mmCIF file of N, CA, C and O in Angstrom:
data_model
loop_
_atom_site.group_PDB
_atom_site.id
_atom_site.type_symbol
_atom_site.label_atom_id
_atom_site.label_comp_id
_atom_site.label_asym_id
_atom_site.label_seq_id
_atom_site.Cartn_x
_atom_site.Cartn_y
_atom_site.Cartn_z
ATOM 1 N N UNK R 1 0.827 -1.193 0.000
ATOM 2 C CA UNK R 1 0.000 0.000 0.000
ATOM 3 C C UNK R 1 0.871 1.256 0.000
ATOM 4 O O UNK R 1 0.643 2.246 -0.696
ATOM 5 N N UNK R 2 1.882 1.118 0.845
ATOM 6 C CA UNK R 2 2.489 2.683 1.178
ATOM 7 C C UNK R 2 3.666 2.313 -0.183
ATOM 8 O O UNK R 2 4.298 3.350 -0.386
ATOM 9 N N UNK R 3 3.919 1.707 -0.700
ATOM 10 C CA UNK R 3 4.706 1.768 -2.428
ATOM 11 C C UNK R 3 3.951 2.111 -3.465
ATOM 12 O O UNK R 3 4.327 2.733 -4.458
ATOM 13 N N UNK R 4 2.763 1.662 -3.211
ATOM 14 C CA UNK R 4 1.610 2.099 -4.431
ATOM 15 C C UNK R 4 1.834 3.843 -4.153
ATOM 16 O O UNK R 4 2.199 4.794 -4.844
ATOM 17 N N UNK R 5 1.439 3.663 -2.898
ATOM 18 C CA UNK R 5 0.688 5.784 -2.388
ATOM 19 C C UNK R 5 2.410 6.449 -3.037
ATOM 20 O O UNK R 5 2.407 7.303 -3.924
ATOM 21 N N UNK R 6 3.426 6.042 -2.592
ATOM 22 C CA UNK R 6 4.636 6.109 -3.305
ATOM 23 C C UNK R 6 4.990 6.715 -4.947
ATOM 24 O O UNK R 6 5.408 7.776 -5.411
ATOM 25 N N UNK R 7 4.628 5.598 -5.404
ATOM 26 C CA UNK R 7 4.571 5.447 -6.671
ATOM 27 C C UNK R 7 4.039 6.110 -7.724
ATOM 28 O O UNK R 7 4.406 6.342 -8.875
ATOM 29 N N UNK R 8 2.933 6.402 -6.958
ATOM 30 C CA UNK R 8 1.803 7.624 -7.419
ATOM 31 C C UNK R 8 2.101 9.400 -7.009
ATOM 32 O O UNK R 8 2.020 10.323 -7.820
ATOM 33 N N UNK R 9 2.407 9.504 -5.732
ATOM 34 C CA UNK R 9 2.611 10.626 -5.192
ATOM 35 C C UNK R 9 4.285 11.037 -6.281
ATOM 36 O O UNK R 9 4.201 11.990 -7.055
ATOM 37 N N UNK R 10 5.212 10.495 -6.230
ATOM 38 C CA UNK R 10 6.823 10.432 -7.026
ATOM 39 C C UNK R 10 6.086 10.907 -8.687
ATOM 40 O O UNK R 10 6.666 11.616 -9.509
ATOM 41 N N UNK R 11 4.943 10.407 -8.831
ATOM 42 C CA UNK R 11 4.464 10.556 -10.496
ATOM 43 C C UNK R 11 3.544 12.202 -10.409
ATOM 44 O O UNK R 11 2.782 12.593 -11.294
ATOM 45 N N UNK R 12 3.734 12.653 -9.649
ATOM 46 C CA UNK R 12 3.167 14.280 -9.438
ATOM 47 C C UNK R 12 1.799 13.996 -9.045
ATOM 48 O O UNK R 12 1.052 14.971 -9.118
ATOM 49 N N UNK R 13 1.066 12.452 -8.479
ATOM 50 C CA UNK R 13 -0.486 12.640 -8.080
ATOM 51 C C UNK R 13 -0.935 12.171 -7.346
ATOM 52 O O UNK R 13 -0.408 11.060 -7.296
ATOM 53 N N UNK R 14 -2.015 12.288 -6.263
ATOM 54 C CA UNK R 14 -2.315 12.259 -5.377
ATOM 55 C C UNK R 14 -3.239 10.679 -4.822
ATOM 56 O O UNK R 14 -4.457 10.631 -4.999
ATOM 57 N N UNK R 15 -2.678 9.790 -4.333
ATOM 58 C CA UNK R 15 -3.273 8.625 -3.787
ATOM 59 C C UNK R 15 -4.523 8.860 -2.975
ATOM 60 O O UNK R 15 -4.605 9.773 -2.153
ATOM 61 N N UNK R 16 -5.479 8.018 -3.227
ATOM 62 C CA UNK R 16 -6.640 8.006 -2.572
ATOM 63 C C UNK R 16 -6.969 6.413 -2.661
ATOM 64 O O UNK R 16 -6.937 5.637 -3.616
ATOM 65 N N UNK R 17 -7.328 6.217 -1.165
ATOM 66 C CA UNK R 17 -7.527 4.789 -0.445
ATOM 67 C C UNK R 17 -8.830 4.957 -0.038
ATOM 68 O O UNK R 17 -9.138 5.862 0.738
ATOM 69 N N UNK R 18 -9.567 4.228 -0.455
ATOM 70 C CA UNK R 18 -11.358 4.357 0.090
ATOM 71 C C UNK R 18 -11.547 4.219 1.213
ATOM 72 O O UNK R 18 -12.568 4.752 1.649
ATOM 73 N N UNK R 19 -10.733 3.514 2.101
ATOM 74 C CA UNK R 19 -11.050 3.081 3.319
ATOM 75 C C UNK R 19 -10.538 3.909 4.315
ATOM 76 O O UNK R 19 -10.652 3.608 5.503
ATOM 77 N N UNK R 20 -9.665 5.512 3.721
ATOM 78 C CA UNK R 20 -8.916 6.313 4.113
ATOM 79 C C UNK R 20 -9.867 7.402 4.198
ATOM 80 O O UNK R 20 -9.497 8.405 4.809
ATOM 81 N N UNK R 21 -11.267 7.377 3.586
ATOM 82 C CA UNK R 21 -11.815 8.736 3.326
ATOM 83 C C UNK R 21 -12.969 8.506 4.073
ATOM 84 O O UNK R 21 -13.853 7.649 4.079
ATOM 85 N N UNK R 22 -12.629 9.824 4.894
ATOM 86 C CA UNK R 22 -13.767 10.105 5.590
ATOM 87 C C UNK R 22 -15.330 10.414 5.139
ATOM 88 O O UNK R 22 -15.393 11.508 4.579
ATOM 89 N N UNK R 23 -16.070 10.023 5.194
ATOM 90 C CA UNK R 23 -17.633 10.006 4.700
ATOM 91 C C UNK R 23 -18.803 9.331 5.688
ATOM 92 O O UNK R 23 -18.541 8.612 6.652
ATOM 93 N N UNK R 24 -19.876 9.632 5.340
ATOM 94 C CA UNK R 24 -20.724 8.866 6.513
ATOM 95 C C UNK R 24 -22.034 7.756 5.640
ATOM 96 O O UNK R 24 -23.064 7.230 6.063
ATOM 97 N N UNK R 25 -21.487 7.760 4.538
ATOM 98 C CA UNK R 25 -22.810 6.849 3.710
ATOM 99 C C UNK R 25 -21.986 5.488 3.821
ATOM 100 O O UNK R 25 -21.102 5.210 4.631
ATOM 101 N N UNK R 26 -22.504 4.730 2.809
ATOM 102 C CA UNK R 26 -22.042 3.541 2.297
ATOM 103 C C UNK R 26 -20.981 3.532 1.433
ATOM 104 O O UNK R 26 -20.908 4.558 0.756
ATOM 105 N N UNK R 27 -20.195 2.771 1.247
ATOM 106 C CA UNK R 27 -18.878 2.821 0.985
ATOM 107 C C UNK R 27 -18.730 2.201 -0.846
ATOM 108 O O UNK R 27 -17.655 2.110 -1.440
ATOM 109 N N UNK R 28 -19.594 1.980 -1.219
ATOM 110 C CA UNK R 28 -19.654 1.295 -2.432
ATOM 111 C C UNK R 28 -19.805 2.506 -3.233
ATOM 112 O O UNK R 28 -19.022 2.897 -4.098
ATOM 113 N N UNK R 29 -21.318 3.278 -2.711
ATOM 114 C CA UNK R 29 -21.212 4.648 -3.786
ATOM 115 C C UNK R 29 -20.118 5.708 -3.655
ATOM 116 O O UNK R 29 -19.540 6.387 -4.504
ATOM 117 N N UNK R 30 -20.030 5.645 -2.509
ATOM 118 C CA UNK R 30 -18.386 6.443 -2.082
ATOM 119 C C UNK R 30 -17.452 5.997 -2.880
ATOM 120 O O UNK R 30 -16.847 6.921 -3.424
ATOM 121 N N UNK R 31 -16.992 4.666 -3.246
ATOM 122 C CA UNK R 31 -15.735 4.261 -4.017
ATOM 123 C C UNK R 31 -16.247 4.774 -5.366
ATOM 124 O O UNK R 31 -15.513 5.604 -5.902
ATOM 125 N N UNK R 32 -17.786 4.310 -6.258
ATOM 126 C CA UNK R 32 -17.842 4.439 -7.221
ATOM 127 C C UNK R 32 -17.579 5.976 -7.584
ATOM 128 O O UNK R 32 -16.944 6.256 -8.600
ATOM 129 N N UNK R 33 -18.084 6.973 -6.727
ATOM 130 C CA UNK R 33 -17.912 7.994 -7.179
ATOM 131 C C UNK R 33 -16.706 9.137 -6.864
ATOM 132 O O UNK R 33 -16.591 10.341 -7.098
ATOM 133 N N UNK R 34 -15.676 7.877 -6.057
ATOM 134 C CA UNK R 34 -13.991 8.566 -6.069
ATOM 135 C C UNK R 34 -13.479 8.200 -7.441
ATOM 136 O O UNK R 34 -12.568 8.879 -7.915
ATOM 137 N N UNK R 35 -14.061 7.033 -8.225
ATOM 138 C CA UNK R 35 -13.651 6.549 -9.312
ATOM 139 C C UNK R 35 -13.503 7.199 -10.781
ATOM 140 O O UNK R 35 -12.594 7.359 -11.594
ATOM 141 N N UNK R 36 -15.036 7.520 -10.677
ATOM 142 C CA UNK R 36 -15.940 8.484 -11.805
ATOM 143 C C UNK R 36 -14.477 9.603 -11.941
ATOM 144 O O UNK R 36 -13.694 9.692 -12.887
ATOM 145 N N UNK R 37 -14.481 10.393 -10.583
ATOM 146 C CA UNK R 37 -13.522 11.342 -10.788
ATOM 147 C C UNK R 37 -12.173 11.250 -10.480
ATOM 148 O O UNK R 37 -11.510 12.210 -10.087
ATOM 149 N N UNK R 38 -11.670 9.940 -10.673
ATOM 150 C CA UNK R 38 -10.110 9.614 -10.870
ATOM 151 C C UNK R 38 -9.771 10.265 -12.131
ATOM 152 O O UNK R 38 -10.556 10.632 -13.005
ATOM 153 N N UNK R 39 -8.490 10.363 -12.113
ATOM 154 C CA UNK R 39 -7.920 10.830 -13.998
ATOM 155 C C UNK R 39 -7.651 9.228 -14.060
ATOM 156 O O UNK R 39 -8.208 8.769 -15.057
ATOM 157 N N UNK R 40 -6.938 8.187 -13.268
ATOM 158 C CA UNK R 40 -6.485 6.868 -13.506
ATOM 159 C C UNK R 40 -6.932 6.016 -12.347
ATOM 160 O O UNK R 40 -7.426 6.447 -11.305
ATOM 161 N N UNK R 41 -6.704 4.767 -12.649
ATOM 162 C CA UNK R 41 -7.130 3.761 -11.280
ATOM 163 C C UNK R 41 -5.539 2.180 -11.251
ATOM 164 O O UNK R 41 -5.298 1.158 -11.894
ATOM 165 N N UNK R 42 -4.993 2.844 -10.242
ATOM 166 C CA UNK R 42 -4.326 1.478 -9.592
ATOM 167 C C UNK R 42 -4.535 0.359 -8.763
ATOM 168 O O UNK R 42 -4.726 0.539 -7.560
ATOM 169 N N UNK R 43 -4.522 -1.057 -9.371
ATOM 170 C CA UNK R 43 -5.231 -2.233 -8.844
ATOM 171 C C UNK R 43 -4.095 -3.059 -8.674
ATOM 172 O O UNK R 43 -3.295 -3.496 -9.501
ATOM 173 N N UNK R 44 -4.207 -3.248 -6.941
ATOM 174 C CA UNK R 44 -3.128 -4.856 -7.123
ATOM 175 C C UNK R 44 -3.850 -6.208 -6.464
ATOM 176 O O UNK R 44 -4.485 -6.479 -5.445
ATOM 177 N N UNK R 45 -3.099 -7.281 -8.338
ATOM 178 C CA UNK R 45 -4.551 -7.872 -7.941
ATOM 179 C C UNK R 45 -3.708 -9.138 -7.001
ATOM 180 O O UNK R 45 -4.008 -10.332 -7.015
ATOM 181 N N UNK R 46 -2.780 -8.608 -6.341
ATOM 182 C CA UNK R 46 -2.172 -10.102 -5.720
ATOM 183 C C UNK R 46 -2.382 -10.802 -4.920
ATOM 184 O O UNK R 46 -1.649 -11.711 -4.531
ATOM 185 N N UNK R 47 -3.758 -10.411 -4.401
ATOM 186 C CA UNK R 47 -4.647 -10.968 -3.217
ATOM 187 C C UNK R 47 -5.748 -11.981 -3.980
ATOM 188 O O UNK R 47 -5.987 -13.081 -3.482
ATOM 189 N N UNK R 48 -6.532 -11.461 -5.457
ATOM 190 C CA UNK R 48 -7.367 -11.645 -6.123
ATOM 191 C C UNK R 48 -8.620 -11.524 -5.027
ATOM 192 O O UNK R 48 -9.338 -12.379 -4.509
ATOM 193 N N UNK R 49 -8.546 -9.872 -4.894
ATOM 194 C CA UNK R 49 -9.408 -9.812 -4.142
ATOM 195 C C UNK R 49 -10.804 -9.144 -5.166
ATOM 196 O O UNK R 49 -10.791 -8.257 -6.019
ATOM 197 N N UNK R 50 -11.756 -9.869 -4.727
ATOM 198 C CA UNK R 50 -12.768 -10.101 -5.476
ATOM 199 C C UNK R 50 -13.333 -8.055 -5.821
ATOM 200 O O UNK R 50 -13.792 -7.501 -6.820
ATOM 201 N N UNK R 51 -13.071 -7.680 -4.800
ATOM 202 C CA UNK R 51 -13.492 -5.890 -5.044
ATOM 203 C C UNK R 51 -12.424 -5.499 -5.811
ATOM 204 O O UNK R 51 -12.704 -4.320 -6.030
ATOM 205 N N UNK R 52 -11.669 -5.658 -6.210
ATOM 206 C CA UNK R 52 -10.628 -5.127 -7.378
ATOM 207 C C UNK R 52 -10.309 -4.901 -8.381
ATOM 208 O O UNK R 52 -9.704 -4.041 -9.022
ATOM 209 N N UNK R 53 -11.231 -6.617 -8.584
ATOM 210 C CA UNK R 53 -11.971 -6.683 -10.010
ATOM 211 C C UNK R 53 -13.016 -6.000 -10.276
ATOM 212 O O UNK R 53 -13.218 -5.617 -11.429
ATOM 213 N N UNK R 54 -13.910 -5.708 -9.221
ATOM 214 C CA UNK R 54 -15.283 -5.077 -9.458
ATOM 215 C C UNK R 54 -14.435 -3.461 -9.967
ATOM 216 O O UNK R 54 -14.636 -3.036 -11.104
ATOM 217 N N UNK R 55 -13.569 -2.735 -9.046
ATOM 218 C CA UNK R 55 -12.916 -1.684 -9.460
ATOM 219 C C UNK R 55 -12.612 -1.436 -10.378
ATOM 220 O O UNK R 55 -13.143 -0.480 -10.942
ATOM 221 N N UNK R 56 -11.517 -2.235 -11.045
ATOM 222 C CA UNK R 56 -11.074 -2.117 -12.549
ATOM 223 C C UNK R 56 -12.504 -2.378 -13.434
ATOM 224 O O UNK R 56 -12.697 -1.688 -14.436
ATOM 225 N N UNK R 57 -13.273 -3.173 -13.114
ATOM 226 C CA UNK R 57 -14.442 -3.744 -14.301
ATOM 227 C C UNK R 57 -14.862 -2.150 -14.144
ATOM 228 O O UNK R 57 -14.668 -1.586 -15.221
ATOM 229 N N UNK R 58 -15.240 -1.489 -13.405
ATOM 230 C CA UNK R 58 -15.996 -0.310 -13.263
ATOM 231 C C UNK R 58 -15.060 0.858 -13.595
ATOM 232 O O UNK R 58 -15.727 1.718 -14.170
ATOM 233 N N UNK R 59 -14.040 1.157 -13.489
ATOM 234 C CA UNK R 59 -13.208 1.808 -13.830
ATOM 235 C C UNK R 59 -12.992 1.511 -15.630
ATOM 236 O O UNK R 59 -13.006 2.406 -16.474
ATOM 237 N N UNK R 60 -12.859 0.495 -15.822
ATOM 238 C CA UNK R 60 -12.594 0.361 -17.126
ATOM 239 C C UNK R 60 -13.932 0.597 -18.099
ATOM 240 O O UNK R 60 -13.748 0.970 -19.257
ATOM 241 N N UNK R 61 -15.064 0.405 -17.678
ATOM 242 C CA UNK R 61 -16.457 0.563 -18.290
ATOM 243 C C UNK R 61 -16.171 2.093 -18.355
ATOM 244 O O UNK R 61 -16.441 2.500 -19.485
ATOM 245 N N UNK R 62 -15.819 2.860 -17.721
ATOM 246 C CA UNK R 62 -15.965 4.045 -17.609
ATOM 247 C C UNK R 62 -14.695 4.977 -18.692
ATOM 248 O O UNK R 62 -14.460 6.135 -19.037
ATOM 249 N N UNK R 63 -14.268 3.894 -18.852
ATOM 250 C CA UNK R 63 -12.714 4.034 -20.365
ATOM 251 C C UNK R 63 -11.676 5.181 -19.268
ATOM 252 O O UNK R 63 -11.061 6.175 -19.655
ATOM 253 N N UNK R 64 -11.748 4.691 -17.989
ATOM 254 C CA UNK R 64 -10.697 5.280 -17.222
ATOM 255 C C UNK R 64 -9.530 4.335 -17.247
ATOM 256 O O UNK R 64 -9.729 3.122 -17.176
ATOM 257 N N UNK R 65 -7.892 5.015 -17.379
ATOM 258 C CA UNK R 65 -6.669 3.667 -17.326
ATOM 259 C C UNK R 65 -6.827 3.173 -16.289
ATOM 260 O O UNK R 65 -7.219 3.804 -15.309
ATOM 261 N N UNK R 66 -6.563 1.979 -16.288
ATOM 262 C CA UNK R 66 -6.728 0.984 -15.095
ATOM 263 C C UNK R 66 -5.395 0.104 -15.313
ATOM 264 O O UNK R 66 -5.367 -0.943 -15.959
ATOM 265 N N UNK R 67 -4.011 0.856 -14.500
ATOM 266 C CA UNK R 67 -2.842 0.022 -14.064
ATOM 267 C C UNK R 67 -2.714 -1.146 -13.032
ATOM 268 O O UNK R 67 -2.953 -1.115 -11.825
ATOM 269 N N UNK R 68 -2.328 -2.061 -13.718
ATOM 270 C CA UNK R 68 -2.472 -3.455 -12.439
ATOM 271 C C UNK R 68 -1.147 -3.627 -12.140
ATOM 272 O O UNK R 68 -0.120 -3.362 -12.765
ATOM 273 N N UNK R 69 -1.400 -4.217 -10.856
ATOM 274 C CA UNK R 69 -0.115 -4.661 -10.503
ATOM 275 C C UNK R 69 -0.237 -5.694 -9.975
ATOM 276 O O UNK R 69 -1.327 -5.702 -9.402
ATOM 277 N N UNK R 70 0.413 -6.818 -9.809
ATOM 278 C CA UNK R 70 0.594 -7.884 -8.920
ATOM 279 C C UNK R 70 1.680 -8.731 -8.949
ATOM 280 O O UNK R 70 2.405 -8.763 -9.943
ATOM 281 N N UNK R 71 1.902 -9.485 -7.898
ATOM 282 C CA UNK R 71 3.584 -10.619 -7.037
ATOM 283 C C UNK R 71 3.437 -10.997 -8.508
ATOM 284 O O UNK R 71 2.444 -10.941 -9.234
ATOM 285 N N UNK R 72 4.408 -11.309 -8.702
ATOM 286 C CA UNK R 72 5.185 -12.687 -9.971
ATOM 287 C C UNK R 72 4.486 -13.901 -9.266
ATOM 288 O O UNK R 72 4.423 -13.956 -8.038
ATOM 289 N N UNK R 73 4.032 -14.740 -9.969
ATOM 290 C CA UNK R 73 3.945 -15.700 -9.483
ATOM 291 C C UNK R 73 2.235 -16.350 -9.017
ATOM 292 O O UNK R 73 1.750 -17.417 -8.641
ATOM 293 N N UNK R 74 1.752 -14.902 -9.337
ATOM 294 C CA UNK R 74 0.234 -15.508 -9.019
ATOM 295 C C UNK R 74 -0.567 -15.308 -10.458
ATOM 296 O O UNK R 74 -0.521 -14.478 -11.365
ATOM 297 N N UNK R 75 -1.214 -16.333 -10.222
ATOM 298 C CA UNK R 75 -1.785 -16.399 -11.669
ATOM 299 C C UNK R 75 -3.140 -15.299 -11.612
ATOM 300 O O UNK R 75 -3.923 -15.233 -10.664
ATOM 301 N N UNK R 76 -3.222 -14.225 -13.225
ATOM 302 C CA UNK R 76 -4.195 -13.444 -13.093
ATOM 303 C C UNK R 76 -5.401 -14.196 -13.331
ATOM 304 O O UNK R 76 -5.275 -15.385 -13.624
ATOM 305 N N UNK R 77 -6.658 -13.642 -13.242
ATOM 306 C CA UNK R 77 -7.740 -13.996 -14.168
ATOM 307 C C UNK R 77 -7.613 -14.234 -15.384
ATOM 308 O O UNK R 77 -6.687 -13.535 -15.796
ATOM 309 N N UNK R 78 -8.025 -14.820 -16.157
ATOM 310 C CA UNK R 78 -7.902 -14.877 -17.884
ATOM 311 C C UNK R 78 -8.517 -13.972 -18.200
ATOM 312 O O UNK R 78 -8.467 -13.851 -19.424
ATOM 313 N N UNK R 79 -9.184 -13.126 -17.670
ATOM 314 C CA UNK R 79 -9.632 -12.181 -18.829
ATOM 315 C C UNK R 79 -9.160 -11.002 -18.292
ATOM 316 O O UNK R 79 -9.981 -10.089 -18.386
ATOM 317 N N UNK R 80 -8.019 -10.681 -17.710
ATOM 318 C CA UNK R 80 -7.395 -9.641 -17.402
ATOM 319 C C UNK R 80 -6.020 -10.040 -17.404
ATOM 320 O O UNK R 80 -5.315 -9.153 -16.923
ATOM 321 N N UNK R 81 -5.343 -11.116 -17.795
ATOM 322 C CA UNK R 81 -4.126 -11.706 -18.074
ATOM 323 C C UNK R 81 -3.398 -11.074 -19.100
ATOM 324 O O UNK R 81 -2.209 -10.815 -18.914
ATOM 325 N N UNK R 82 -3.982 -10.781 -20.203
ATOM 326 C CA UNK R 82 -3.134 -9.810 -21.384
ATOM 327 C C UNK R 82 -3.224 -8.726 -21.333
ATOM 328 O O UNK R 82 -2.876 -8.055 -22.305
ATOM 329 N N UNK R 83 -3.683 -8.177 -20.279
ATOM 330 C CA UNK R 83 -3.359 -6.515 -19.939
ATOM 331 C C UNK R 83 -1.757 -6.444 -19.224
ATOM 332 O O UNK R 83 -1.344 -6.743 -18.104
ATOM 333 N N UNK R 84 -1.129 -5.927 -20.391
ATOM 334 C CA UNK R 84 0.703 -5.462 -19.405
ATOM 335 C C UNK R 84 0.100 -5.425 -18.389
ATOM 336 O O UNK R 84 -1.098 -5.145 -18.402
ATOM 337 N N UNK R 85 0.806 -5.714 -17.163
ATOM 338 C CA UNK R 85 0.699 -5.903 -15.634
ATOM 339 C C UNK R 85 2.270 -5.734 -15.437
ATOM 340 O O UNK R 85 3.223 -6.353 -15.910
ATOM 341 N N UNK R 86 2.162 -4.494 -14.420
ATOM 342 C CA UNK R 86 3.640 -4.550 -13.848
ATOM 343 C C UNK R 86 3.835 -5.904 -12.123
ATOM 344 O O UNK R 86 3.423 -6.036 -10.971
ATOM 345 N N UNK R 87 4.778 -6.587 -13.180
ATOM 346 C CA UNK R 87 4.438 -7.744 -12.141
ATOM 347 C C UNK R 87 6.053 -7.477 -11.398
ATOM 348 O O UNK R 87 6.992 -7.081 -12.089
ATOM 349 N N UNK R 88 6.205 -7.777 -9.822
ATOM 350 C CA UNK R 88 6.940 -7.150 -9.252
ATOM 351 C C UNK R 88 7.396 -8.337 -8.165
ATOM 352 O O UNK R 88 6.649 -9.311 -8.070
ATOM 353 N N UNK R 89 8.293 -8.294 -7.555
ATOM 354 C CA UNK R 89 8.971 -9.546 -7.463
ATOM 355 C C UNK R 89 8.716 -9.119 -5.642
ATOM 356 O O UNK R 89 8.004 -9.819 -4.923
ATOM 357 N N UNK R 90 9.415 -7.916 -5.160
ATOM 358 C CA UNK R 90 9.632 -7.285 -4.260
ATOM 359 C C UNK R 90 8.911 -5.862 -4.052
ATOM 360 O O UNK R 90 9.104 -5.002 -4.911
ATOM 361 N N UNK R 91 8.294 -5.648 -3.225
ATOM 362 C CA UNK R 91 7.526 -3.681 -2.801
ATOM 363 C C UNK R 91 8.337 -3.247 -3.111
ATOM 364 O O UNK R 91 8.093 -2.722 -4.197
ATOM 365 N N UNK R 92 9.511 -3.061 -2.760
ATOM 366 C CA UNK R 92 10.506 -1.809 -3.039
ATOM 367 C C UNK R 92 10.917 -1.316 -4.310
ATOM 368 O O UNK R 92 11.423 -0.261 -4.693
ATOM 369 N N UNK R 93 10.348 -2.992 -5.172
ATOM 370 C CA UNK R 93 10.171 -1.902 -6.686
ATOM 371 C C UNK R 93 9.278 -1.652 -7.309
ATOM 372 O O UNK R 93 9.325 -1.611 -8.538
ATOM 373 N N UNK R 94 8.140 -1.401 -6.557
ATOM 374 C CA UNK R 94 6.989 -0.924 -7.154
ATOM 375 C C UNK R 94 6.547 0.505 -7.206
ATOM 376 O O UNK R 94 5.677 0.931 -7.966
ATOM 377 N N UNK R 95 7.343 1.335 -6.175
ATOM 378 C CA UNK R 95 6.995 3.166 -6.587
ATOM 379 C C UNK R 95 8.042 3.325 -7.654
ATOM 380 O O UNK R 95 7.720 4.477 -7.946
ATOM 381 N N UNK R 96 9.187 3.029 -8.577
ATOM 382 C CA UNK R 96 9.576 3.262 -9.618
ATOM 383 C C UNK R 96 9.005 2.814 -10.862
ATOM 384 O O UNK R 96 8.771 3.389 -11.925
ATOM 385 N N UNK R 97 8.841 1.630 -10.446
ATOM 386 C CA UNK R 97 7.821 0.708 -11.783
ATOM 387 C C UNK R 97 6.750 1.664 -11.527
ATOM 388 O O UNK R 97 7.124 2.813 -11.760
ATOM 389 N N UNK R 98 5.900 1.603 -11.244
ATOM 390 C CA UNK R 98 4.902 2.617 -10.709
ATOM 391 C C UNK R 98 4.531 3.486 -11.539
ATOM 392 O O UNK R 98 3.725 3.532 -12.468
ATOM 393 N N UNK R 99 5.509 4.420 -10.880
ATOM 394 C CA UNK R 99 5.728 6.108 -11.454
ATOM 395 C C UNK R 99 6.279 6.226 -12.867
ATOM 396 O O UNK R 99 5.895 7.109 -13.634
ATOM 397 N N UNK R 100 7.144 5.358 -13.176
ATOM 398 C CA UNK R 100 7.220 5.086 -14.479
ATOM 399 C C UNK R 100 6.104 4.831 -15.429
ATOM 400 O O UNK R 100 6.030 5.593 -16.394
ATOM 401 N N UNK R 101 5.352 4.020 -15.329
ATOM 402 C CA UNK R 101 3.842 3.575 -15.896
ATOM 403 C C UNK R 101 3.111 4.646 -16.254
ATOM 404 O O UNK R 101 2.764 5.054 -17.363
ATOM 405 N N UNK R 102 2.891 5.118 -14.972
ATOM 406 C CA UNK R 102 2.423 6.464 -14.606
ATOM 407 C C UNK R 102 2.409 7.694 -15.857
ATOM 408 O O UNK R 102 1.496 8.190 -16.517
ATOM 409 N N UNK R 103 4.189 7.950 -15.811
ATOM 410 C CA UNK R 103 4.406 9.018 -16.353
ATOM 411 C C UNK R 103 4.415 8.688 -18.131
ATOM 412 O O UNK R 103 4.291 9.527 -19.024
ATOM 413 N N UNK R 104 4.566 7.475 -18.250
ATOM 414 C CA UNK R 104 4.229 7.157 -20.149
ATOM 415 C C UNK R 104 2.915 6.382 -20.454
ATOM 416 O O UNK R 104 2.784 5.544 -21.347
ATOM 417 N N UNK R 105 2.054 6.751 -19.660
ATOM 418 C CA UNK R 105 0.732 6.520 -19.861
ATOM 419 C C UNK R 105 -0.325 7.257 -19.404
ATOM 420 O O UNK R 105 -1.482 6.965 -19.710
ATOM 421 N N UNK R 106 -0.061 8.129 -18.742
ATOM 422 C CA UNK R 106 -1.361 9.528 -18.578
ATOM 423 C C UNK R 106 -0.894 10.565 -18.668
ATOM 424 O O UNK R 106 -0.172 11.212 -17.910
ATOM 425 N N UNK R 107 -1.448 10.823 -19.956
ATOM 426 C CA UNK R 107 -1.719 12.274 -20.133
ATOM 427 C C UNK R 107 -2.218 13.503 -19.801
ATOM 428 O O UNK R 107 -2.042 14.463 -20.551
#
C-alpha cells in the first residue's frame, strides 16, 4: 500500500484509499464515485481480491486507465491476463515501476 501511495505521489499525483476517506454513507457509492472522478485507477490484484476486479471492471467501463499490478507468481484472471501488468517480485520496486507507468501513460 504505502509503495503504491509512493509510486503515485513520485508521479506528481495524489493517492486516494477508500477506506482512508472520511464520509458517513455507504462505501460502495463512495468508491464508485472517487472513481468516476479519478484521472487513472491502480489495482493490485495479488490478493485476487474479489473488489478489485469489481474496481477495474468499473473503472474500465468508464474508459478510465486501469494500471495493475501484482507478485510474480500468481496467476491473473484470464480475462485480465493480457493486460501489461507490472508484475513485481519485491515492494521496493513498485513506486519506480509505478511512477514510471504512470508518467508514459497519462496524459
Amino acid at each position: 500500500r504505502e509503495a503504491i501511495r509512493e509510486g503515485i505521489f513520485e508521479a506528481g499525483y495524489h493517492a486516494i484509499f477508500i477506506d482512508e476517506v472520511e464520509h458517513n454513507g455507504f462505501i460502495t457509492p463512495e468508491l464508485l464515485s472517487r472513481i468516476n472522478k479519478s484521472r487513472f485507477v491502480v489495482v493490485d490484484l495479488t490478493h485476487r481480491n474479489n473488489g478489485a476486479y469489481f474496481e477495474e471492471g468499473y473503472a474500465m467501463g468508464l474508459g478510465k486507465t486501469v494500471i495493475q499490478l501484482c507478485k510474480k507468481g500468481v496467476e491473473l484472471h484470464f480475462d485480465i491476463a493480457q493486460i501489461n501488468t507490472i508484475m513485481w517480485e519485491d515492494e521496493k520496486d513498485i513506486p519506480l515501476r509505478l511512477k514510471n507507468r504512470i508518467e508514459a501513460t497519462i496524459k
